[in-house]
Amino acid sequence: MEKKYLFSPGPTMLPPEVQLKMAEPIMHHREPEFEKIFSEIRDGLKYLFQTKSEVLVFTSSGTGAMEGAVSNILSKGDKALVVRGGKFGERWGEICQAYGIEFIPIDVEWGKAVEPKWVQKALESDPSIRAVYTQASETSTGVRHPIREMAEITKKYEDKVLVVDAITGIGVFNIPMDEWGIDVLVSGSQKALMLPPGLSFVALSEKAWRVVERSNLPKYYFDFKKELKSTKKNQSSYTPAISLFVGLRETLHMIQKEGLEALFQRHERLARATREAVKALGLELYAPDSPSNAVTAVKIPEGIDGERLKDLFFERFGITVAEGQDRAKGKIIRIAHLGYYEKLDMVMVISALEMLLKEMGHRFELGSGVRRLEEVFMEG
Ligand SMILES: *Cc1c(COP(=O)(O)O)cnc(C)c1O
């Protein structure tokens, strides 16, 4: 029998009751019934993003809202500062390039977090920088970047904004947008929001909305001002992904019921237990100093073929884990634990990892990773 499990950092596993809701007959998006769903979603997203601002929803993968966060924030001749510590940091630079925006990269060693003082120094040395682009959680390396500290820096400037790709941060760990003074916060549906891919989200501070007013880069679908007007009428400017909106109302209800504090604690516990378990197997973490609670990146031990390990996960157990990308290819595997995951899900993936490592000749005591998981889970 074939049974499949996703432990990839997007898409993630879905709650069956939400899948059923999304399978209901489709409704029309200009009916009052849909406007009611839209209105509940607006409230739920404000709760999740911890903001009084509207959270705009677009029908696209997460990269769509990232692109909008460039084309609506910058103007011709503006410069951007890009924190580049992995694949997704590189993406900010590529989007800037596509819009003819000159960007200054802060190249961070993969597996390490950016140091806020580097951002401070870059802003001081080039006053023409208008925006800082970063990830909250760099999914390609499993690193968490210091958002609060970066916001402390950008807050001091009237004319500079902090743009955060929190696609694997929102709904995983605490990123209070208003309290910390984050200007643009981006997320997507297929990670901690427990939905299929297809929706992207973005919220803007008052400062960021002022910046949008003067932005003159080309834009059409991802026009934030236009979408804000529609949002306030419980509408989207174009046909929304109706079924995903229906699912989103459900997952936002689940999140509100669990509560943000419990949600963050659950992810912290799953992540910590996973890190402890792989260490108990004699493996090393790729991002030991500043790990993200969304995904654990594990170094492949000497003598073991990383790509083969990833393939065997699927062949033997139907489990999808993620391999390393680019310079980390073959060197790491990434095990995700964001969204619809609980303690015993991690027992399954660590148990599979143990059986595969044993088969591939890694020396350790069978069961030691699972035992460590259980210990962490039983600590309370
Ligand atoms: C998944 C992800 C994205 C968005 O990727 P899409 O494939 O466009 O949804 C962006 N940034 C990070 C950090 C991600 O994990």
PDB file of N, CA and C in Angstrom, residues 90-188:
ATOM      1  N   GLU A  90      18.296  35.531  -2.306  1.00  0.00           N
ATOM      2  CA  GLU A  90      18.692  35.778  -3.699  1.00  0.00           C
ATOM      3  C   GLU A  90      17.492  36.216  -4.535  1.00  0.00           C
ATOM      4  N   ARG A  91      16.329  35.642  -4.200  1.00  0.00           N
ATOM      5  CA  ARG A  91      15.123  35.974  -4.971  1.00  0.00           C
ATOM      6  C   ARG A  91      14.784  37.463  -4.873  1.00  0.00           C
ATOM      7  N   TRP A  92      14.943  38.052  -3.682  1.00  0.00           N
ATOM      8  CA  TRP A  92      14.716  39.505  -3.551  1.00  0.00           C
ATOM      9  C   TRP A  92      15.597  40.268  -4.546  1.00  0.00           C
ATOM     10  N   GLY A  93      16.848  39.858  -4.632  1.00  0.00           N
ATOM     11  CA  GLY A  93      17.767  40.529  -5.551  1.00  0.00           C
ATOM     12  C   GLY A  93      17.326  40.354  -6.999  1.00  0.00           C
ATOM     13  N   GLU A  94      16.877  39.147  -7.335  1.00  0.00           N
ATOM     14  CA  GLU A  94      16.454  38.878  -8.713  1.00  0.00           C
ATOM     15  C   GLU A  94      15.219  39.699  -9.097  1.00  0.00           C
ATOM     16  N   ILE A  95      14.312  39.860  -8.144  1.00  0.00           N
ATOM     17  CA  ILE A  95      13.109  40.667  -8.434  1.00  0.00           C
ATOM     18  C   ILE A  95      13.518  42.129  -8.643  1.00  0.00           C
ATOM     19  N   CYS A  96      14.394  42.630  -7.778  1.00  0.00           N
ATOM     20  CA  CYS A  96      14.884  44.010  -7.936  1.00  0.00           C
ATOM     21  C   CYS A  96      15.484  44.176  -9.337  1.00  0.00           C
ATOM     22  N   GLN A  97      16.301  43.210  -9.709  1.00  0.00           N
ATOM     23  CA  GLN A  97      16.959  43.263 -11.018  1.00  0.00           C
ATOM     24  C   GLN A  97      15.927  43.309 -12.150  1.00  0.00           C
ATOM     25  N   ALA A  98      14.880  42.505 -12.031  1.00  0.00           N
ATOM     26  CA  ALA A  98      13.849  42.455 -13.072  1.00  0.00           C
ATOM     27  C   ALA A  98      13.174  43.811 -13.247  1.00  0.00           C
ATOM     28  N   TYR A  99      13.142  44.611 -12.167  1.00  0.00           N
ATOM     29  CA  TYR A  99      12.511  45.931 -12.234  1.00  0.00           C
ATOM     30  C   TYR A  99      13.541  47.051 -12.432  1.00  0.00           C
ATOM     31  N   GLY A 100      14.764  46.657 -12.739  1.00  0.00           N
ATOM     32  CA  GLY A 100      15.794  47.660 -12.982  1.00  0.00           C
ATOM     33  C   GLY A 100      16.213  48.420 -11.741  1.00  0.00           C
ATOM     34  N   ILE A 101      16.037  47.805 -10.588  1.00  0.00           N
ATOM     35  CA  ILE A 101      16.417  48.439  -9.319  1.00  0.00           C
ATOM     36  C   ILE A 101      17.828  47.990  -8.931  1.00  0.00           C
ATOM     37  N   GLU A 102      18.665  48.957  -8.645  1.00  0.00           N
ATOM     38  CA  GLU A 102      20.009  48.625  -8.187  1.00  0.00           C
ATOM     39  C   GLU A 102      19.911  48.172  -6.727  1.00  0.00           C
ATOM     40  N   PHE A 103      20.541  47.034  -6.437  1.00  0.00           N
ATOM     41  CA  PHE A 103      20.497  46.593  -5.035  1.00  0.00           C
ATOM     42  C   PHE A 103      21.893  46.306  -4.511  1.00  0.00           C
ATOM     43  N   ILE A 104      22.020  46.538  -3.207  1.00  0.00           N
ATOM     44  CA  ILE A 104      23.286  46.248  -2.535  1.00  0.00           C
ATOM     45  C   ILE A 104      23.062  44.988  -1.698  1.00  0.00           C
ATOM     46  N   PRO A 105      23.782  43.907  -2.010  1.00  0.00           N
ATOM     47  CA  PRO A 105      23.568  42.685  -1.233  1.00  0.00           C
ATOM     48  C   PRO A 105      24.386  42.682   0.063  1.00  0.00           C
ATOM     49  N   ILE A 106      23.792  42.141   1.110  1.00  0.00           N
ATOM     50  CA  ILE A 106      24.593  41.758   2.274  1.00  0.00           C
ATOM     51  C   ILE A 106      24.699  40.249   2.169  1.00  0.00           C
ATOM     52  N   ASP A 107      25.832  39.755   1.741  1.00  0.00           N
ATOM     53  CA  ASP A 107      25.968  38.312   1.559  1.00  0.00           C
ATOM     54  C   ASP A 107      26.310  37.643   2.885  1.00  0.00           C
ATOM     55  N   VAL A 108      25.389  36.809   3.318  1.00  0.00           N
ATOM     56  CA  VAL A 108      25.536  36.125   4.605  1.00  0.00           C
ATOM     57  C   VAL A 108      25.888  34.669   4.306  1.00  0.00           C
ATOM     58  N   GLU A 109      26.858  34.152   5.019  1.00  0.00           N
ATOM     59  CA  GLU A 109      27.235  32.746   4.848  1.00  0.00           C
ATOM     60  C   GLU A 109      26.004  31.862   5.064  1.00  0.00           C
ATOM     61  N   TRP A 110      25.801  30.907   4.153  1.00  0.00           N
ATOM     62  CA  TRP A 110      24.631  30.016   4.283  1.00  0.00           C
ATOM     63  C   TRP A 110      24.697  29.266   5.620  1.00  0.00           C
ATOM     64  N   GLY A 111      23.563  29.242   6.304  1.00  0.00           N
ATOM     65  CA  GLY A 111      23.524  28.593   7.612  1.00  0.00           C
ATOM     66  C   GLY A 111      23.706  29.575   8.753  1.00  0.00           C
ATOM     67  N   LYS A 112      24.024  30.850   8.398  1.00  0.00           N
ATOM     68  CA  LYS A 112      24.214  31.879   9.433  1.00  0.00           C
ATOM     69  C   LYS A 112      23.133  32.958   9.291  1.00  0.00           C
ATOM     70  N   ALA A 113      22.904  33.667  10.402  1.00  0.00           N
ATOM     71  CA  ALA A 113      21.947  34.781  10.374  1.00  0.00           C
ATOM     72  C   ALA A 113      22.687  36.079  10.094  1.00  0.00           C
ATOM     73  N   VAL A 114      21.974  37.055   9.545  1.00  0.00           N
ATOM     74  CA  VAL A 114      22.565  38.370   9.298  1.00  0.00           C
ATOM     75  C   VAL A 114      22.805  39.067  10.647  1.00  0.00           C
ATOM     76  N   GLU A 115      23.844  39.879  10.706  1.00  0.00           N
ATOM     77  CA  GLU A 115      24.051  40.673  11.927  1.00  0.00           C
ATOM     78  C   GLU A 115      23.455  42.053  11.711  1.00  0.00           C
ATOM     79  N   PRO A 116      22.569  42.486  12.606  1.00  0.00           N
ATOM     80  CA  PRO A 116      21.895  43.772  12.427  1.00  0.00           C
ATOM     81  C   PRO A 116      22.867  44.929  12.192  1.00  0.00           C
ATOM     82  N   LYS A 117      24.040  44.861  12.807  1.00  0.00           N
ATOM     83  CA  LYS A 117      24.984  45.987  12.643  1.00  0.00           C
ATOM     84  C   LYS A 117      25.465  46.120  11.184  1.00  0.00           C
ATOM     85  N   TRP A 118      25.420  45.035  10.425  1.00  0.00           N
ATOM     86  CA  TRP A 118      25.787  45.136   9.001  1.00  0.00           C
ATOM     87  C   TRP A 118      24.738  45.962   8.252  1.00  0.00           C
ATOM     88  N   VAL A 119      23.490  45.790   8.655  1.00  0.00           N
ATOM     89  CA  VAL A 119      22.400  46.550   8.031  1.00  0.00           C
ATOM     90  C   VAL A 119      22.566  48.032   8.380  1.00  0.00           C
ATOM     91  N   GLN A 120      22.816  48.298   9.658  1.00  0.00           N
ATOM     92  CA  GLN A 120      23.023  49.675  10.122  1.00  0.00           C
ATOM     93  C   GLN A 120      24.141  50.345   9.319  1.00  0.00           C
ATOM     94  N   LYS A 121      25.245  49.622   9.194  1.00  0.00           N
ATOM     95  CA  LYS A 121      26.410  50.180   8.499  1.00  0.00           C
ATOM     96  C   LYS A 121      26.100  50.468   7.027  1.00  0.00           C
ATOM     97  N   ALA A 122      25.406  49.547   6.388  1.00  0.00           N
ATOM     98  CA  ALA A 122      25.065  49.727   4.969  1.00  0.00           C
ATOM     99  C   ALA A 122      24.154  50.935   4.780  1.00  0.00           C
ATOM    100  N   LEU A 123      23.191  51.109   5.681  1.00  0.00           N
ATOM    101  CA  LEU A 123      22.270  52.245   5.561  1.00  0.00           C
ATOM    102  C   LEU A 123      23.000  53.564   5.782  1.00  0.00           C
ATOM    103  N   GLU A 124      23.961  53.554   6.710  1.00  0.00           N
ATOM    104  CA  GLU A 124      24.725  54.782   6.980  1.00  0.00           C
ATOM    105  C   GLU A 124      25.627  55.140   5.802  1.00  0.00           C
ATOM    106  N   SER A 125      26.198  54.102   5.178  1.00  0.00           N
ATOM    107  CA  SER A 125      27.180  54.405   4.137  1.00  0.00           C
ATOM    108  C   SER A 125      26.515  54.744   2.794  1.00  0.00           C
ATOM    109  N   ASP A 126      25.236  54.426   2.633  1.00  0.00           N
ATOM    110  CA  ASP A 126      24.556  54.798   1.382  1.00  0.00           C
ATOM    111  C   ASP A 126      23.146  55.327   1.662  1.00  0.00           C
ATOM    112  N   PRO A 127      23.029  56.635   1.816  1.00  0.00           N
ATOM    113  CA  PRO A 127      21.728  57.233   2.175  1.00  0.00           C
ATOM    114  C   PRO A 127      20.660  57.060   1.106  1.00  0.00           C
ATOM    115  N   SER A 128      21.062  56.631  -0.108  1.00  0.00           N
ATOM    116  CA  SER A 128      20.042  56.496  -1.155  1.00  0.00           C
ATOM    117  C   SER A 128      19.271  55.175  -1.075  1.00  0.00           C
ATOM    118  N   ILE A 129      19.616  54.317  -0.112  1.00  0.00           N
ATOM    119  CA  ILE A 129      18.861  53.061   0.064  1.00  0.00           C
ATOM    120  C   ILE A 129      17.476  53.386   0.629  1.00  0.00           C
ATOM    121  N   ARG A 130      16.458  52.854  -0.029  1.00  0.00           N
ATOM    122  CA  ARG A 130      15.076  53.166   0.373  1.00  0.00           C
ATOM    123  C   ARG A 130      14.385  52.020   1.119  1.00  0.00           C
ATOM    124  N   ALA A 131      14.890  50.806   0.931  1.00  0.00           N
ATOM    125  CA  ALA A 131      14.214  49.666   1.550  1.00  0.00           C
ATOM    126  C   ALA A 131      15.205  48.544   1.838  1.00  0.00           C
ATOM    127  N   VAL A 132      14.952  47.848   2.954  1.00  0.00           N
ATOM    128  CA  VAL A 132      15.746  46.672   3.316  1.00  0.00           C
ATOM    129  C   VAL A 132      14.867  45.446   3.089  1.00  0.00           C
ATOM    130  N   TYR A 133      15.360  44.512   2.308  1.00  0.00           N
ATOM    131  CA  TYR A 133      14.615  43.283   2.000  1.00  0.00           C
ATOM    132  C   TYR A 133      15.280  42.096   2.689  1.00  0.00           C
ATOM    133  N   THR A 134      14.482  41.339   3.429  1.00  0.00           N
ATOM    134  CA  THR A 134      15.043  40.189   4.144  1.00  0.00           C
ATOM    135  C   THR A 134      14.006  39.076   4.287  1.00  0.00           C
ATOM    136  N   GLN A 135      14.450  37.925   4.749  1.00  0.00           N
ATOM    137  CA  GLN A 135      13.559  36.840   5.170  1.00  0.00           C
ATOM    138  C   GLN A 135      13.483  36.854   6.702  1.00  0.00           C
ATOM    139  N   ALA A 136      12.346  36.414   7.246  1.00  0.00           N
ATOM    140  CA  ALA A 136      12.284  36.136   8.680  1.00  0.00           C
ATOM    141  C   ALA A 136      12.892  34.759   8.917  1.00  0.00           C
ATOM    142  N   SER A 137      12.529  33.835   8.037  1.00  0.00           N
ATOM    143  CA  SER A 137      13.014  32.461   8.115  1.00  0.00           C
ATOM    144  C   SER A 137      13.478  32.105   6.707  1.00  0.00           C
ATOM    145  N   GLU A 138      14.784  31.891   6.560  1.00  0.00           N
ATOM    146  CA  GLU A 138      15.360  31.560   5.235  1.00  0.00           C
ATOM    147  C   GLU A 138      15.217  30.049   5.046  1.00  0.00           C
ATOM    148  N   THR A 139      14.186  29.664   4.323  1.00  0.00           N
ATOM    149  CA  THR A 139      13.796  28.258   4.232  1.00  0.00           C
ATOM    150  C   THR A 139      14.873  27.367   3.610  1.00  0.00           C
ATOM    151  N   SER A 140      15.721  27.944   2.769  1.00  0.00           N
ATOM    152  CA  SER A 140      16.721  27.118   2.094  1.00  0.00           C
ATOM    153  C   SER A 140      17.850  26.687   3.030  1.00  0.00           C
ATOM    154  N   THR A 141      18.047  27.408   4.125  1.00  0.00           N
ATOM    155  CA  THR A 141      19.143  27.076   5.041  1.00  0.00           C
ATOM    156  C   THR A 141      18.663  26.737   6.451  1.00  0.00           C
ATOM    157  N   GLY A 142      17.383  27.008   6.727  1.00  0.00           N
ATOM    158  CA  GLY A 142      16.844  26.753   8.069  1.00  0.00           C
ATOM    159  C   GLY A 142      17.249  27.803   9.090  1.00  0.00           C
ATOM    160  N   VAL A 143      17.568  29.003   8.606  1.00  0.00           N
ATOM    161  CA  VAL A 143      18.023  30.088   9.499  1.00  0.00           C
ATOM    162  C   VAL A 143      16.889  31.045   9.829  1.00  0.00           C
ATOM    163  N   ARG A 144      16.905  31.550  11.033  1.00  0.00           N
ATOM    164  CA  ARG A 144      16.009  32.627  11.443  1.00  0.00           C
ATOM    165  C   ARG A 144      16.812  33.915  11.539  1.00  0.00           C
ATOM    166  N   HIS A 145      16.367  34.960  10.844  1.00  0.00           N
ATOM    167  CA  HIS A 145      17.064  36.251  10.884  1.00  0.00           C
ATOM    168  C   HIS A 145      16.470  37.148  11.982  1.00  0.00           C
ATOM    169  N   PRO A 146      17.281  38.057  12.525  1.00  0.00           N
ATOM    170  CA  PRO A 146      16.832  38.918  13.638  1.00  0.00           C
ATOM    171  C   PRO A 146      15.961  40.094  13.162  1.00  0.00           C
ATOM    172  N   ILE A 147      14.685  39.856  13.015  1.00  0.00           N
ATOM    173  CA  ILE A 147      13.764  40.866  12.463  1.00  0.00           C
ATOM    174  C   ILE A 147      13.548  42.032  13.426  1.00  0.00           C
ATOM    175  N   ARG A 148      13.352  41.711  14.689  1.00  0.00           N
ATOM    176  CA  ARG A 148      13.087  42.781  15.662  1.00  0.00           C
ATOM    177  C   ARG A 148      14.220  43.807  15.654  1.00  0.00           C
ATOM    178  N   GLU A 149      15.455  43.298  15.641  1.00  0.00           N
ATOM    179  CA  GLU A 149      16.629  44.174  15.678  1.00  0.00           C
ATOM    180  C   GLU A 149      16.747  44.985  14.384  1.00  0.00           C
ATOM    181  N   MET A 150      16.411  44.377  13.254  1.00  0.00           N
ATOM    182  CA  MET A 150      16.474  45.122  11.991  1.00  0.00           C
ATOM    183  C   MET A 150      15.397  46.212  11.965  1.00  0.00           C
ATOM    184  N   ALA A 151      14.242  45.906  12.534  1.00  0.00           N
ATOM    185  CA  ALA A 151      13.161  46.905  12.577  1.00  0.00           C
ATOM    186  C   ALA A 151      13.558  48.082  13.467  1.00  0.00           C
ATOM    187  N   GLU A 152      14.293  47.797  14.550  1.00  0.00           N
ATOM    188  CA  GLU A 152      14.788  48.882  15.423  1.00  0.00           C
ATOM    189  C   GLU A 152      15.609  49.875  14.597  1.00  0.00           C
ATOM    190  N   ILE A 153      16.355  49.346  13.653  1.00  0.00           N
ATOM    191  CA  ILE A 153      17.226  50.200  12.829  1.00  0.00           C
ATOM    192  C   ILE A 153      16.397  50.993  11.806  1.00  0.00           C
ATOM    193  N   THR A 154      15.558  50.308  11.048  1.00  0.00           N
ATOM    194  CA  THR A 154      14.820  51.014   9.978  1.00  0.00           C
ATOM    195  C   THR A 154      13.799  51.996  10.554  1.00  0.00           C
ATOM    196  N   LYS A 155      13.305  51.710  11.749  1.00  0.00           N
ATOM    197  CA  LYS A 155      12.327  52.606  12.405  1.00  0.00           C
ATOM    198  C   LYS A 155      12.855  54.025  12.556  1.00  0.00           C
ATOM    199  N   LYS A 156      14.184  54.134  12.686  1.00  0.00           N
ATOM    200  CA  LYS A 156      14.786  55.456  12.942  1.00  0.00           C
ATOM    201  C   LYS A 156      14.749  56.360  11.698  1.00  0.00           C
ATOM    202  N   TYR A 157      14.483  55.767  10.546  1.00  0.00           N
ATOM    203  CA  TYR A 157      14.487  56.555   9.303  1.00  0.00           C
ATOM    204  C   TYR A 157      13.051  56.754   8.800  1.00  0.00           C
ATOM    205  N   GLU A 158      12.713  57.993   8.489  1.00  0.00           N
ATOM    206  CA  GLU A 158      11.380  58.288   7.954  1.00  0.00           C
ATOM    207  C   GLU A 158      11.224  57.736   6.528  1.00  0.00           C
ATOM    208  N   ASP A 159      12.358  57.666   5.799  1.00  0.00           N
ATOM    209  CA  ASP A 159      12.281  57.375   4.370  1.00  0.00           C
ATOM    210  C   ASP A 159      12.774  55.975   4.004  1.00  0.00           C
ATOM    211  N   LYS A 160      12.910  55.090   5.002  1.00  0.00           N
ATOM    212  CA  LYS A 160      13.383  53.734   4.689  1.00  0.00           C
ATOM    213  C   LYS A 160      12.439  52.719   5.323  1.00  0.00           C
ATOM    214  N   VAL A 161      12.142  51.672   4.560  1.00  0.00           N
ATOM    215  CA  VAL A 161      11.213  50.668   5.084  1.00  0.00           C
ATOM    216  C   VAL A 161      11.880  49.291   5.183  1.00  0.00           C
ATOM    217  N   LEU A 162      11.327  48.473   6.076  1.00  0.00           N
ATOM    218  CA  LEU A 162      11.798  47.093   6.222  1.00  0.00           C
ATOM    219  C   LEU A 162      10.750  46.159   5.606  1.00  0.00           C
ATOM    220  N   VAL A 163      11.176  45.381   4.636  1.00  0.00           N
ATOM    221  CA  VAL A 163      10.280  44.450   3.940  1.00  0.00           C
ATOM    222  C   VAL A 163      10.692  43.022   4.320  1.00  0.00           C
ATOM    223  N   VAL A 164       9.760  42.288   4.910  1.00  0.00           N
ATOM    224  CA  VAL A 164      10.099  40.964   5.443  1.00  0.00           C
ATOM    225  C   VAL A 164       9.295  39.870   4.736  1.00  0.00           C
ATOM    226  N   ASP A 165      10.004  38.957   4.108  1.00  0.00           N
ATOM    227  CA  ASP A 165       9.408  37.725   3.597  1.00  0.00           C
ATOM    228  C   ASP A 165       9.310  36.772   4.784  1.00  0.00           C
ATOM    229  N   ALA A 166       8.088  36.646   5.296  1.00  0.00           N
ATOM    230  CA  ALA A 166       7.869  35.775   6.461  1.00  0.00           C
ATOM    231  C   ALA A 166       7.036  34.574   6.044  1.00  0.00           C
ATOM    232  N   ILE A 167       7.306  34.083   4.847  1.00  0.00           N
ATOM    233  CA  ILE A 167       6.470  33.016   4.284  1.00  0.00           C
ATOM    234  C   ILE A 167       6.587  31.736   5.118  1.00  0.00           C
ATOM    235  N   THR A 168       7.766  31.496   5.732  1.00  0.00           N
ATOM    236  CA  THR A 168       7.827  30.389   6.701  1.00  0.00           C
ATOM    237  C   THR A 168       8.054  30.921   8.124  1.00  0.00           C
ATOM    238  N   GLY A 169       7.650  32.164   8.353  1.00  0.00           N
ATOM    239  CA  GLY A 169       7.752  32.726   9.705  1.00  0.00           C
ATOM    240  C   GLY A 169       6.382  32.965  10.319  1.00  0.00           C
ATOM    241  N   ILE A 170       5.478  33.552   9.526  1.00  0.00           N
ATOM    242  CA  ILE A 170       4.112  33.833   9.995  1.00  0.00           C
ATOM    243  C   ILE A 170       3.427  32.518  10.387  1.00  0.00           C
ATOM    244  N   GLY A 171       2.874  32.510  11.592  1.00  0.00           N
ATOM    245  CA  GLY A 171       2.182  31.304  12.049  1.00  0.00           C
ATOM    246  C   GLY A 171       3.132  30.249  12.592  1.00  0.00           C
ATOM    247  N   VAL A 172       4.417  30.598  12.694  1.00  0.00           N
ATOM    248  CA  VAL A 172       5.410  29.649  13.226  1.00  0.00           C
ATOM    249  C   VAL A 172       6.050  30.222  14.494  1.00  0.00           C
ATOM    250  N   PHE A 173       6.560  31.454  14.384  1.00  0.00           N
ATOM    251  CA  PHE A 173       7.104  32.126  15.576  1.00  0.00           C
ATOM    252  C   PHE A 173       6.632  33.575  15.606  1.00  0.00           C
ATOM    253  N   ASN A 174       6.884  34.232  16.722  1.00  0.00           N
ATOM    254  CA  ASN A 174       6.308  35.551  16.968  1.00  0.00           C
ATOM    255  C   ASN A 174       6.957  36.625  16.087  1.00  0.00           C
ATOM    256  N   ILE A 175       6.145  37.269  15.252  1.00  0.00           N
ATOM    257  CA  ILE A 175       6.613  38.401  14.441  1.00  0.00           C
ATOM    258  C   ILE A 175       5.534  39.483  14.520  1.00  0.00           C
ATOM    259  N   PRO A 176       5.413  40.141  15.682  1.00  0.00           N
ATOM    260  CA  PRO A 176       4.337  41.133  15.824  1.00  0.00           C
ATOM    261  C   PRO A 176       4.621  42.363  14.964  1.00  0.00           C
ATOM    262  N   MET A 177       3.899  42.459  13.867  1.00  0.00           N
ATOM    263  CA  MET A 177       4.175  43.479  12.861  1.00  0.00           C
ATOM    264  C   MET A 177       4.119  44.897  13.430  1.00  0.00           C
ATOM    265  N   ASP A 178       3.011  45.256  14.047  1.00  0.00           N
ATOM    266  CA  ASP A 178       2.837  46.631  14.524  1.00  0.00           C
ATOM    267  C   ASP A 178       3.785  46.930  15.687  1.00  0.00           C
ATOM    268  N   GLU A 179       3.864  45.997  16.618  1.00  0.00           N
ATOM    269  CA  GLU A 179       4.684  46.216  17.817  1.00  0.00           C
ATOM    270  C   GLU A 179       6.154  46.414  17.453  1.00  0.00           C
ATOM    271  N   TRP A 180       6.654  45.654  16.525  1.00  0.00           N
ATOM    272  CA  TRP A 180       8.073  45.757  16.163  1.00  0.00           C
ATOM    273  C   TRP A 180       8.350  46.845  15.131  1.00  0.00           C
ATOM    274  N   GLY A 181       7.306  47.312  14.460  1.00  0.00           N
ATOM    275  CA  GLY A 181       7.527  48.345  13.449  1.00  0.00           C
ATOM    276  C   GLY A 181       8.027  47.783  12.117  1.00  0.00           C
ATOM    277  N   ILE A 182       7.485  46.633  11.730  1.00  0.00           N
ATOM    278  CA  ILE A 182       7.791  46.073  10.403  1.00  0.00           C
ATOM    279  C   ILE A 182       6.912  46.799   9.380  1.00  0.00           C
ATOM    280  N   ASP A 183       7.467  47.148   8.233  1.00  0.00           N
ATOM    281  CA  ASP A 183       6.709  47.954   7.269  1.00  0.00           C
ATOM    282  C   ASP A 183       5.947  47.121   6.253  1.00  0.00           C
ATOM    283  N   VAL A 184       6.563  46.062   5.765  1.00  0.00           N
ATOM    284  CA  VAL A 184       5.879  45.201   4.797  1.00  0.00           C
ATOM    285  C   VAL A 184       6.124  43.751   5.216  1.00  0.00           C
ATOM    286  N   LEU A 185       5.029  42.994   5.350  1.00  0.00           N
ATOM    287  CA  LEU A 185       5.143  41.611   5.828  1.00  0.00           C
ATOM    288  C   LEU A 185       4.408  40.696   4.840  1.00  0.00           C
ATOM    289  N   VAL A 186       5.153  39.725   4.326  1.00  0.00           N
ATOM    290  CA  VAL A 186       4.654  38.867   3.238  1.00  0.00           C
ATOM    291  C   VAL A 186       4.500  37.426   3.718  1.00  0.00           C
ATOM    292  N   SER A 187       3.438  36.757   3.263  1.00  0.00           N
ATOM    293  CA  SER A 187       3.328  35.323   3.533  1.00  0.00           C
ATOM    294  C   SER A 187       2.645  34.595   2.360  1.00  0.00           C
ATOM    295  N   GLY A 188       2.523  33.292   2.514  1.00  0.00           N
ATOM    296  CA  GLY A 188       1.917  32.478   1.447  1.00  0.00           C
ATOM    297  C   GLY A 188       1.096  31.354   2.055  1.00  0.00           C
TER     298      GLY A 188
END
